[in-house]
Coordinates of C-alpha atoms in Angstrom, one line a residue:
M1071 CA 108.5 74.8 60.6
A1072 CA 111.5 77.0 61.4
A1073 CA 112.9 76.7 64.9
K1074 CA 112.5 79.7 67.1
V1075 CA 115.7 81.5 68.0
S1076 CA 116.1 81.4 71.8
Q1077 CA 116.9 84.7 73.4
P1078 CA 119.7 84.9 75.9
P1079 CA 118.3 85.1 79.5
L1080 CA 118.6 88.3 81.4
P1081 CA 121.0 88.4 84.4
P1082 CA 119.3 88.8 87.8
W1083 CA 119.9 92.5 88.0
G1084 CA 118.4 92.9 84.5
N1085 CA 115.2 91.2 85.7
A1086 CA 115.2 93.3 88.8
L1087 CA 115.6 96.6 86.8
A1088 CA 112.8 95.6 84.5
G1089 CA 110.5 94.8 87.4
A1090 CA 111.4 97.9 89.4
T1091 CA 110.9 100.2 86.3
G1092 CA 107.5 98.7 85.6
A1093 CA 106.5 99.0 89.3
V1094 CA 107.4 102.7 89.5
L1095 CA 105.5 103.6 86.4
A1096 CA 102.5 101.6 87.4
N1097 CA 102.4 102.9 91.0
A1098 CA 102.9 106.5 89.9
L1099 CA 99.8 106.2 87.6
V1100 CA 97.5 104.9 90.4
Y1101 CA 99.0 106.6 93.4
P1102 CA 95.8 108.5 94.4
L1103 CA 94.2 105.1 95.0
D1104 CA 97.1 104.2 97.4
I1105 CA 96.3 107.4 99.4
V1106 CA 92.6 106.5 99.6
K1107 CA 93.0 102.9 100.5
T1108 CA 95.5 103.8 103.3
R1109 CA 93.3 106.4 104.8
L1110 CA 90.3 104.1 104.7
Q1111 CA 92.2 101.4 106.4
V1112 CA 93.5 103.5 109.3
Q1113 CA 90.2 105.2 110.1
I1114 CA 87.9 103.6 112.7
K1115 CA 84.2 104.2 112.5
R1116 CA 83.2 106.2 115.6
K1117 CA 80.1 105.1 117.5
P1118 CA 77.7 107.7 118.9
D1119 CA 78.7 106.9 122.5
D1120 CA 82.5 107.1 121.9
P1121 CA 83.9 110.0 124.0
T1122 CA 87.3 110.1 122.2
P1123 CA 87.9 110.2 118.4
L1124 CA 89.2 106.8 117.3
T1125 CA 91.1 108.0 114.3
I1126 CA 93.9 110.5 113.7
D1127 CA 92.0 112.5 111.0
S1128 CA 88.6 114.0 112.1
V1129 CA 87.3 113.6 108.5
H1130 CA 85.4 110.4 107.9
Y1131 CA 85.5 108.7 104.5
A1132 CA 82.4 106.7 103.5
S1133 CA 83.8 105.2 100.3
T1134 CA 86.5 105.5 97.7
M1135 CA 84.8 108.3 95.7
D1136 CA 83.9 110.1 99.0
A1137 CA 87.6 109.9 100.1
L1138 CA 88.8 111.3 96.7
S1139 CA 86.3 114.1 96.8
K1140 CA 87.1 115.1 100.5
I1141 CA 90.8 114.9 100.1
V1142 CA 90.7 117.2 97.0
D1143 CA 88.4 119.6 98.7
D1144 CA 90.5 119.8 101.9
E1145 CA 94.0 119.5 100.6
G1146 CA 93.8 120.3 96.9
L1147 CA 94.8 118.0 94.1
M1148 CA 98.3 117.6 95.5
G1149 CA 96.8 116.0 98.6
L1150 CA 96.2 112.9 96.4
Y1151 CA 100.0 112.7 95.9
S1152 CA 101.1 113.2 99.5
G1153 CA 104.2 111.1 100.2
I1154 CA 104.6 110.0 96.6
N1155 CA 108.4 110.5 96.6
G1156 CA 109.0 108.1 99.5
A1157 CA 106.4 105.8 98.1
L1158 CA 108.1 105.5 94.7
I1159 CA 111.5 105.0 96.3
G1160 CA 110.0 102.2 98.4
V1161 CA 108.3 100.7 95.3
A1162 CA 111.5 100.8 93.3
S1163 CA 113.7 99.3 96.1
T1164 CA 111.2 96.7 97.1
N1165 CA 110.5 95.5 93.6
F1166 CA 114.1 95.6 92.5
A1167 CA 115.0 93.5 95.6
Y1168 CA 112.1 91.1 95.0
F1169 CA 112.7 90.5 91.3
Y1170 CA 116.4 90.2 91.8
W1171 CA 116.2 87.6 94.5
Y1172 CA 113.3 85.8 92.8
S1173 CA 115.4 85.5 89.7
V1174 CA 118.4 84.3 91.7
V1175 CA 116.5 81.7 93.8
R1176 CA 114.5 80.4 90.7
T1177 CA 117.7 80.1 88.6
L1178 CA 119.4 78.2 91.4
Y1179 CA 116.4 75.9 91.8
L1180 CA 116.2 75.2 88.1
S1181 CA 119.9 74.5 87.9
T1182 CA 119.5 71.7 90.5
R1183 CA 116.8 69.9 88.4
T1184 CA 117.9 67.1 86.1
L1185 CA 114.8 67.4 83.9
P1186 CA 114.0 70.8 82.4
K1187 CA 110.4 71.1 83.5
P1188 CA 108.7 74.2 85.0
P1189 CA 108.4 74.3 88.8
T1190 CA 105.1 73.3 90.4
T1191 CA 102.7 75.9 91.9
A1192 CA 103.9 75.0 95.4
I1193 CA 107.6 75.6 94.4
E1194 CA 106.7 78.8 92.6
L1195 CA 105.0 80.1 95.8
S1196 CA 107.9 79.0 98.0
L1197 CA 110.5 80.7 95.8
G1198 CA 108.4 83.9 95.7
A1199 CA 108.0 83.9 99.5
M1200 CA 111.7 83.5 100.0
A1201 CA 112.5 86.3 97.6
G1202 CA 109.8 88.5 99.2
A1203 CA 111.1 87.9 102.8
I1204 CA 114.6 88.9 101.8
A1205 CA 113.4 92.1 100.1
Q1206 CA 111.2 93.1 103.0
V1207 CA 114.0 93.1 105.5
F1208 CA 115.9 95.7 103.6
T1209 CA 113.1 97.9 102.3
I1210 CA 110.5 98.1 105.1
P1211 CA 111.8 101.4 106.6
V1212 CA 110.7 103.3 103.5
S1213 CA 107.2 101.7 103.8
V1214 CA 106.9 102.8 107.4
V1215 CA 107.9 106.4 106.6
T1216 CA 105.5 106.5 103.6
T1217 CA 102.6 105.2 105.6
R1218 CA 103.2 107.9 108.2
Q1219 CA 103.3 110.5 105.5
Q1220 CA 100.1 109.3 103.9
T1221 CA 98.2 109.5 107.2
Q1222 CA 99.6 112.7 108.6
P1223 CA 97.0 115.5 109.1
K1224 CA 97.4 118.4 106.7
V1225 CA 98.7 120.8 109.4
E1226 CA 101.4 118.3 110.6
R1227 CA 102.6 117.2 107.2
K1228 CA 106.4 116.7 107.0
G1229 CA 108.9 115.6 104.3
L1230 CA 110.5 112.2 104.0
L1231 CA 113.5 112.8 106.2
D1232 CA 111.6 114.7 108.9
T1233 CA 109.0 111.9 109.0
G1234 CA 111.8 109.4 109.4
R1235 CA 113.2 111.4 112.3
E1236 CA 109.8 111.4 113.9
V1237 CA 109.6 107.6 113.7
V1238 CA 113.1 107.3 115.2
N1239 CA 112.4 109.7 118.0
S1240 CA 109.3 107.8 119.1
E1241 CA 109.4 105.3 121.9
D1242 CA 110.5 102.5 119.6
G1243 CA 113.7 104.3 118.5
W1244 CA 115.5 103.0 115.4
T1245 CA 113.5 99.8 115.6
G1246 CA 110.4 101.8 114.8
L1247 CA 111.6 101.9 111.2
W1248 CA 111.0 98.1 111.1
R1249 CA 107.5 98.3 112.6
G1250 CA 105.2 95.7 111.0
L1251 CA 108.1 93.5 109.9
K1252 CA 106.5 90.4 111.2
A1253 CA 103.3 91.3 109.4
S1254 CA 105.3 92.1 106.3
L1255 CA 107.1 88.7 106.4
V1256 CA 103.7 87.0 106.6
L1257 CA 102.5 89.2 103.8
V1258 CA 105.2 87.9 101.5
V1259 CA 102.5 85.3 100.6
N1260 CA 100.8 88.2 98.7
P1261 CA 103.5 88.7 96.0
A1262 CA 104.2 85.0 96.2
I1263 CA 100.6 84.1 95.4
T1264 CA 100.5 86.8 92.8
Y1265 CA 103.7 86.0 91.0
G1266 CA 103.3 82.2 91.5
A1267 CA 99.7 82.3 90.2
Y1268 CA 100.9 84.5 87.3
Q1269 CA 103.5 82.0 86.2
R1270 CA 101.1 79.0 86.7
L1271 CA 98.3 80.7 84.8
K1272 CA 100.7 81.8 82.1
D1273 CA 101.7 78.1 81.6
L1274 CA 98.1 77.0 81.6
I1275 CA 96.5 79.7 79.4
Y1276 CA 99.4 80.6 77.1
P1277 CA 101.6 77.4 77.1
G1278 CA 104.9 77.8 75.3
K1279 CA 104.8 81.6 74.9
T1280 CA 108.0 83.3 76.0
H1281 CA 106.7 86.8 75.8
L1282 CA 103.0 87.8 76.1
R1283 CA 101.2 90.5 74.3
P1284 CA 100.4 93.6 76.5
F1285 CA 96.7 92.8 77.0
E1286 CA 97.5 89.1 77.8
A1287 CA 100.1 90.1 80.5
F1288 CA 97.6 92.7 81.9
F1289 CA 94.8 90.1 82.2
L1290 CA 97.0 87.6 84.0
G1291 CA 98.5 90.2 86.3
A1292 CA 95.1 91.5 87.2
L1293 CA 93.6 88.1 87.9
S1294 CA 96.5 86.9 90.0
K1295 CA 96.6 90.1 92.0
S1296 CA 92.9 89.9 92.8
I1297 CA 93.2 86.5 94.2
A1298 CA 96.2 87.5 96.4
T1299 CA 94.6 90.7 97.7
I1300 CA 91.3 89.0 98.9
V1301 CA 93.2 86.3 100.7
T1302 CA 95.6 88.7 102.5
Q1303 CA 93.4 91.9 103.1
P1304 CA 93.1 91.5 106.9
L1305 CA 96.9 91.4 107.2
I1306 CA 97.3 94.4 104.9
V1307 CA 94.9 96.4 107.1
A1308 CA 96.7 95.3 110.3
K1309 CA 100.1 96.2 108.8
V1310 CA 98.9 99.8 108.0
G1311 CA 97.6 100.1 111.5
L1312 CA 101.0 99.1 112.9
Q1313 CA 102.9 101.5 110.8
S1314 CA 100.7 104.6 111.2
R1315 CA 100.3 106.7 114.3
P1316 CA 98.3 105.1 117.1
P1317 CA 94.7 106.4 117.1
P1318 CA 93.8 108.9 119.9
A1319 CA 91.7 106.3 121.7
R1320 CA 94.9 104.5 122.6
Q1321 CA 96.3 107.7 124.1
G1322 CA 99.6 107.5 122.1
K1323 CA 100.2 103.8 122.9
P1324 CA 101.4 102.1 119.7
F1325 CA 100.2 98.7 118.7
K1326 CA 102.7 95.9 119.5
S1327 CA 101.5 93.3 117.0
F1328 CA 99.2 92.9 114.0
V1329 CA 97.1 90.6 116.2
E1330 CA 96.5 93.5 118.6
V1331 CA 95.5 95.7 115.6
M1332 CA 93.0 93.1 114.5
R1333 CA 91.5 92.8 118.0
F1334 CA 91.1 96.6 118.2
I1335 CA 89.4 96.8 114.8
I1336 CA 87.1 93.8 115.6
E1337 CA 86.2 95.3 119.0
H1338 CA 85.2 98.7 117.6
E1339 CA 83.9 97.8 114.1
G1340 CA 83.3 94.1 113.8
P1341 CA 85.2 91.4 111.8
L1342 CA 84.1 92.7 108.4
A1343 CA 86.1 95.8 109.1
L1344 CA 89.2 93.7 108.5
F1345 CA 88.4 94.0 104.8
K1346 CA 87.9 97.8 104.8
G1347 CA 89.5 99.6 101.9
L1348 CA 89.2 96.4 99.9
V1349 CA 87.7 98.1 96.8
P1350 CA 90.5 100.6 96.3
Q1351 CA 93.0 98.0 97.4
I1352 CA 91.9 95.6 94.7
T1353 CA 91.5 98.3 92.1
K1354 CA 94.9 99.7 92.8
G1355 CA 96.4 96.2 93.0
V1356 CA 94.8 95.0 89.8
L1357 CA 95.9 98.1 87.9
V1358 CA 99.4 98.1 89.3
Q1359 CA 99.9 94.4 88.8
G1360 CA 98.5 94.4 85.3
L1361 CA 100.6 97.4 84.3
L1362 CA 103.6 96.0 86.1
M1363 CA 103.5 92.7 84.3
M1364 CA 102.7 94.3 81.0
T1365 CA 105.5 96.8 81.4
K1366 CA 108.0 94.2 82.7
E1367 CA 107.4 92.0 79.7
R1368 CA 108.2 95.0 77.4
M1369 CA 111.2 96.0 79.5
E1370 CA 112.6 92.5 79.5
I1371 CA 112.5 92.5 75.7
L1372 CA 114.1 96.0 75.6
F1373 CA 116.9 94.8 77.9
V1374 CA 117.4 91.6 75.9
V1375 CA 117.8 93.7 72.7
L1376 CA 120.1 96.2 74.6
F1377 CA 122.3 93.4 76.0
A1378 CA 122.5 91.8 72.5
Y1379 CA 123.6 95.1 71.1
L1380 CA 126.2 95.6 73.8
R1381 CA 127.6 92.1 73.2
R1382 CA 127.9 92.8 69.5
L1383 CA 129.5 96.1 70.2
R1384 CA 132.0 94.6 72.6
S1385 CA 132.7 91.8 70.1
A1386 CA 133.3 94.3 67.3
K1387 CA 135.7 96.3 69.5
L1388 CA 137.6 93.2 70.5
Q1389 CA 137.8 92.2 66.8
Q1390 CA 139.2 95.7 66.0
A1391 CA 141.7 95.5 68.8
A1392 CA 142.8 92.0 67.6
T1393 CA 143.2 93.3 64.0
A1394 CA 145.1 96.3 65.1
A1395 CA 147.4 94.2 67.3
A1396 CA 148.0 91.8 64.3
E1397 CA 148.8 94.7 62.0
K1398 CA 151.2 96.1 64.6
A1399 CA 152.9 92.8 65.0
K1400 CA 153.5 92.5 61.2
H1401 CA 155.5 95.8 61.3
V1402 CA 157.4 95.1 64.5
L1403 CA 158.5 91.5 63.9
P1404 CA 160.7 92.2 60.9
I1405 CA 162.5 94.9 62.8
I1406 CA 163.1 92.5 65.7
G1407 CA 164.4 89.9 63.3
K1408 CA 167.1 92.2 61.8

């Protein structure tokens, strides 16, 4: 059997660019689900005896399909894409940072091992969490602004920069751009579980395969994301509550921690409400993760081919330069010798 030709590994920024490209394409395709899950997560079910509205938007959404229908009826089709510019900027920056640092820390870890065996599941999760934490510190301001845009009433809708100014001009000041950072740092277990599970399942189900077929990558991405979403859904709901405007029932007083958000939700809706928006969250997450991994696999192959072409091009140019220098030397040396 002929030996397989090993492909040169991508540099960290190559992995990051492939991951960010896949993430932007995947999130753009399913963005309406992102709007729906965010609005479902910030709304609080109002009891008949509640004197004050508990949610920013007076419209109540009963389900994913109900939310889609009401948003289109009230805001038009473009209402499903409110805040998409900031969202895609956030997706690109977060995923670029995540895949870059994941590639860096994983490469550093593997370089310290004497035996070339794949990391254990615990190590994969730790490496993913470390990369996710670094990425969140730099990219969470975009997430805060995007969440505000997605939950703004139609009459108060603002652009990306104006919404950012609104956050900065609130009582938190500039630190408001990092609201929910603690929850986000805890939530790094989500991509850590997702990507760690993806790598582990890939080794178990498709051992020895360097590049997966599109449907194989989609299946693994969807399965790993479902597991991660169910485990972390209460924190996801709490994070959205932290980053959105406080509900009218709190009289403009923002939540101080994700624990406070959870208590508020449990008090008014019960513990199961911590899983509200789970259906669109999983649907969106599964589609995004499946498309992301499928696209990233294809992009990695594309970049490997591109880098190989650039290396050959550079080598050819160097060879031409060396040949030209040698020819020039042949004509110059006799003159010098006279």
